[in-house]
Amino acid sequence: MAQVKITLKRSAAHRIPNHRAIVKSMGLTKVNSTVTLPDNDAIRGQLFKIGYLVDVEEVK
């Protein structure tokens, strides 16, 4: 199964509370922190909401 590498590029402070919760649930804590998560519909939906805060790369 494919995976995505997600890097937090902008701070989640002073953002919409739901967006802050998504960032926290993904395991992103500080700017430039990176996590690798499975590429599924749930993760894609979360990325759609916080796309302005993160960079996404596909990992094989």
Coordinates of N, CA, C and O in Angstrom, one line a residue:
M1 N 0.8 -1.2 0.0 CA 0.0 0.0 0.0 C 0.9 1.3 0.0 O 1.9 1.3 0.7
A2 N 0.5 2.2 -0.7 CA 1.2 3.5 -0.8 C 1.1 4.3 0.5 O 0.2 4.1 1.2
Q3 N 2.2 5.1 0.7 CA 2.2 5.9 1.9 C 2.5 7.4 1.5 O 3.0 7.6 0.4
V4 N 2.1 8.3 2.3 CA 2.4 9.7 2.1 C 3.3 10.3 3.2 O 3.1 9.9 4.4
K5 N 4.2 11.1 2.9 CA 5.1 11.8 3.8 C 4.6 13.2 4.0 O 4.5 13.9 3.0
I6 N 4.2 13.6 5.2 CA 3.5 14.8 5.4 C 4.4 15.7 6.3 O 4.9 15.2 7.4
T7 N 4.7 16.9 5.9 CA 5.6 17.8 6.6 C 4.8 19.1 7.0 O 4.3 19.7 6.1
L8 N 4.8 19.4 8.2 CA 4.1 20.7 8.7 C 5.0 21.9 8.3 O 6.1 22.0 8.8
K9 N 4.5 22.7 7.4 CA 5.3 23.9 6.9 C 4.9 25.2 7.6 O 5.7 26.1 7.6
R10 N 3.7 25.3 8.1 CA 3.2 26.5 8.7 C 2.6 26.1 10.1 O 2.1 25.0 10.2
S11 N 2.7 27.0 11.0 CA 2.3 26.7 12.4 C 0.8 26.6 12.4 O 0.0 27.3 11.7
A12 N 0.3 25.7 13.3 CA -1.1 25.5 13.5 C -1.7 26.5 14.5 O -2.9 26.5 14.7
A13 N -0.9 27.3 15.1 CA -1.3 28.2 16.2 C -2.2 29.3 15.5 O -2.0 29.7 14.4
H14 N -3.3 29.7 16.2 CA -4.2 30.7 15.7 C -4.9 30.3 14.5 O -5.3 31.1 13.6
R15 N -5.2 29.0 14.3 CA -5.9 28.5 13.2 C -7.3 28.0 13.7 O -7.6 28.0 14.9
I16 N -8.1 27.6 12.7 CA -9.4 27.0 13.1 C -9.2 25.8 14.0 O -8.4 25.0 13.7
P17 N -10.0 25.7 15.1 CA -9.8 24.6 16.1 C -9.8 23.2 15.4 O -9.1 22.4 15.8
N18 N -10.7 23.0 14.5 CA -10.8 21.7 13.8 C -9.5 21.4 13.1 O -9.0 20.3 13.0
H19 N -8.9 22.4 12.5 CA -7.6 22.2 11.7 C -6.5 21.9 12.7 O -5.6 21.1 12.4
R20 N -6.5 22.6 13.8 CA -5.5 22.3 14.8 C -5.6 20.9 15.3 O -4.6 20.2 15.5
A21 N -6.8 20.4 15.5 CA -7.1 19.0 16.0 C -6.6 18.0 14.9 O -6.0 17.0 15.3
I22 N -6.8 18.3 13.6 CA -6.3 17.4 12.6 C -4.8 17.3 12.6 O -4.2 16.2 12.5
V23 N -4.1 18.4 12.7 CA -2.7 18.5 12.8 C -2.2 17.6 14.0 O -1.3 16.8 13.8
K24 N -2.8 17.8 15.1 CA -2.4 17.1 16.3 C -2.7 15.6 16.1 O -1.8 14.7 16.5
S25 N -3.8 15.2 15.6 CA -4.1 13.8 15.4 C -3.2 13.1 14.4 O -3.0 11.9 14.5
M26 N -2.6 13.8 13.5 CA -1.7 13.2 12.5 C -0.3 13.0 13.2 O 0.5 12.4 12.6
G27 N -0.1 13.6 14.3 CA 1.2 13.4 15.0 C 2.2 14.5 14.7 O 3.4 14.4 15.0
L28 N 1.7 15.6 14.1 CA 2.6 16.7 13.7 C 2.6 17.7 14.9 O 1.5 18.2 15.3
T29 N 3.8 18.0 15.5 CA 3.8 18.8 16.6 C 4.5 20.2 16.4 O 3.9 21.2 16.7
K30 N 5.6 20.2 15.7 CA 6.3 21.5 15.5 C 6.5 21.7 14.0 O 6.4 20.7 13.2
V31 N 6.8 22.9 13.6 CA 7.0 23.2 12.2 C 8.2 22.4 11.7 O 9.2 22.2 12.5
N32 N 8.1 21.8 10.5 CA 9.1 21.0 9.9 C 9.1 19.6 10.5 O 10.0 18.8 10.2
S33 N 8.2 19.2 11.3 CA 8.1 17.8 11.8 C 7.4 17.0 10.7 O 6.6 17.5 9.9
T34 N 7.8 15.8 10.5 CA 7.4 14.9 9.4 C 6.8 13.6 10.0 O 7.4 13.0 10.9
V35 N 5.7 13.1 9.3 CA 5.2 11.8 9.6 C 4.9 11.1 8.3 O 4.7 11.7 7.3
T36 N 4.9 9.8 8.4 CA 4.6 8.9 7.2 C 3.3 8.2 7.6 O 3.3 7.4 8.6
L37 N 2.3 8.4 6.8 CA 1.0 7.8 7.0 C 0.5 7.0 5.8 O 0.9 7.3 4.7
P38 N -0.4 6.0 6.0 CA -1.0 5.3 4.8 C -1.8 6.3 3.9 O -2.4 7.2 4.4
D39 N -1.8 6.0 2.7 CA -2.5 6.8 1.7 C -3.9 6.2 1.5 O -4.1 5.3 0.7
N40 N -4.9 6.7 2.3 CA -6.2 6.2 2.2 C -7.2 7.4 2.1 O -6.8 8.6 2.2
D41 N -8.4 7.2 2.0 CA -9.4 8.2 1.8 C -9.5 9.1 3.1 O -9.7 10.3 3.0
A42 N -9.4 8.6 4.2 CA -9.5 9.3 5.5 C -8.4 10.3 5.6 O -8.6 11.5 5.9
I43 N -7.2 9.9 5.3 CA -6.0 10.8 5.4 C -6.1 11.8 4.3 O -5.8 13.0 4.5
R44 N -6.5 11.5 3.1 CA -6.7 12.4 2.0 C -7.7 13.5 2.3 O -7.5 14.7 2.0
G45 N -8.8 13.1 3.0 CA -9.8 14.1 3.4 C -9.2 15.1 4.4 O -9.5 16.3 4.4
Q46 N -8.4 14.6 5.4 CA -7.8 15.5 6.3 C -6.8 16.4 5.6 O -6.7 17.6 6.0
L47 N -6.0 15.9 4.7 CA -5.1 16.7 4.0 C -5.7 17.8 3.1 O -5.2 18.9 3.0
F48 N -6.9 17.5 2.7 CA -7.7 18.5 1.9 C -8.0 19.7 2.8 O -8.0 20.8 2.3
K49 N -8.3 19.4 4.0 CA -8.7 20.5 4.9 C -7.4 21.4 5.4 O -7.5 22.6 5.6
I50 N -6.3 20.7 5.6 CA -5.1 21.4 6.1 C -4.0 21.5 5.1 O -2.9 21.7 5.4
G51 N -4.4 21.5 3.8 CA -3.4 21.6 2.7 C -2.6 22.8 2.7 O -1.4 22.8 2.3
Y52 N -3.1 23.9 3.3 CA -2.4 25.2 3.3 C -1.3 25.2 4.4 O -0.5 26.1 4.5
L53 N -1.3 24.2 5.3 CA -0.3 24.1 6.4 C 0.8 23.1 6.1 O 1.8 23.1 6.8
V54 N 0.6 22.2 5.2 CA 1.5 21.0 5.0 C 2.0 20.9 3.6 O 1.4 21.4 2.7
D55 N 3.1 20.1 3.5 CA 3.6 19.6 2.2 C 3.5 18.1 2.2 O 3.7 17.5 3.2
V56 N 3.1 17.6 1.0 CA 2.8 16.2 0.9 C 3.6 15.6 -0.2 O 3.7 16.1 -1.3
E57 N 4.3 14.4 0.1 CA 5.0 13.7 -0.9 C 4.6 12.2 -0.8 O 4.3 11.7 0.2
E58 N 4.5 11.6 -2.0 CA 4.2 10.2 -2.0 C 5.5 9.4 -1.8 O 6.5 9.7 -2.4
V59 N 5.4 8.3 -1.0 CA 6.5 7.4 -0.7 C 6.1 6.0 -1.2 O 5.0 5.6 -0.9
K60 N 7.0 5.4 -1.8 CA 6.7 4.0 -2.3 C 7.1 3.0 -1.3 O 7.9 3.1 -0.5

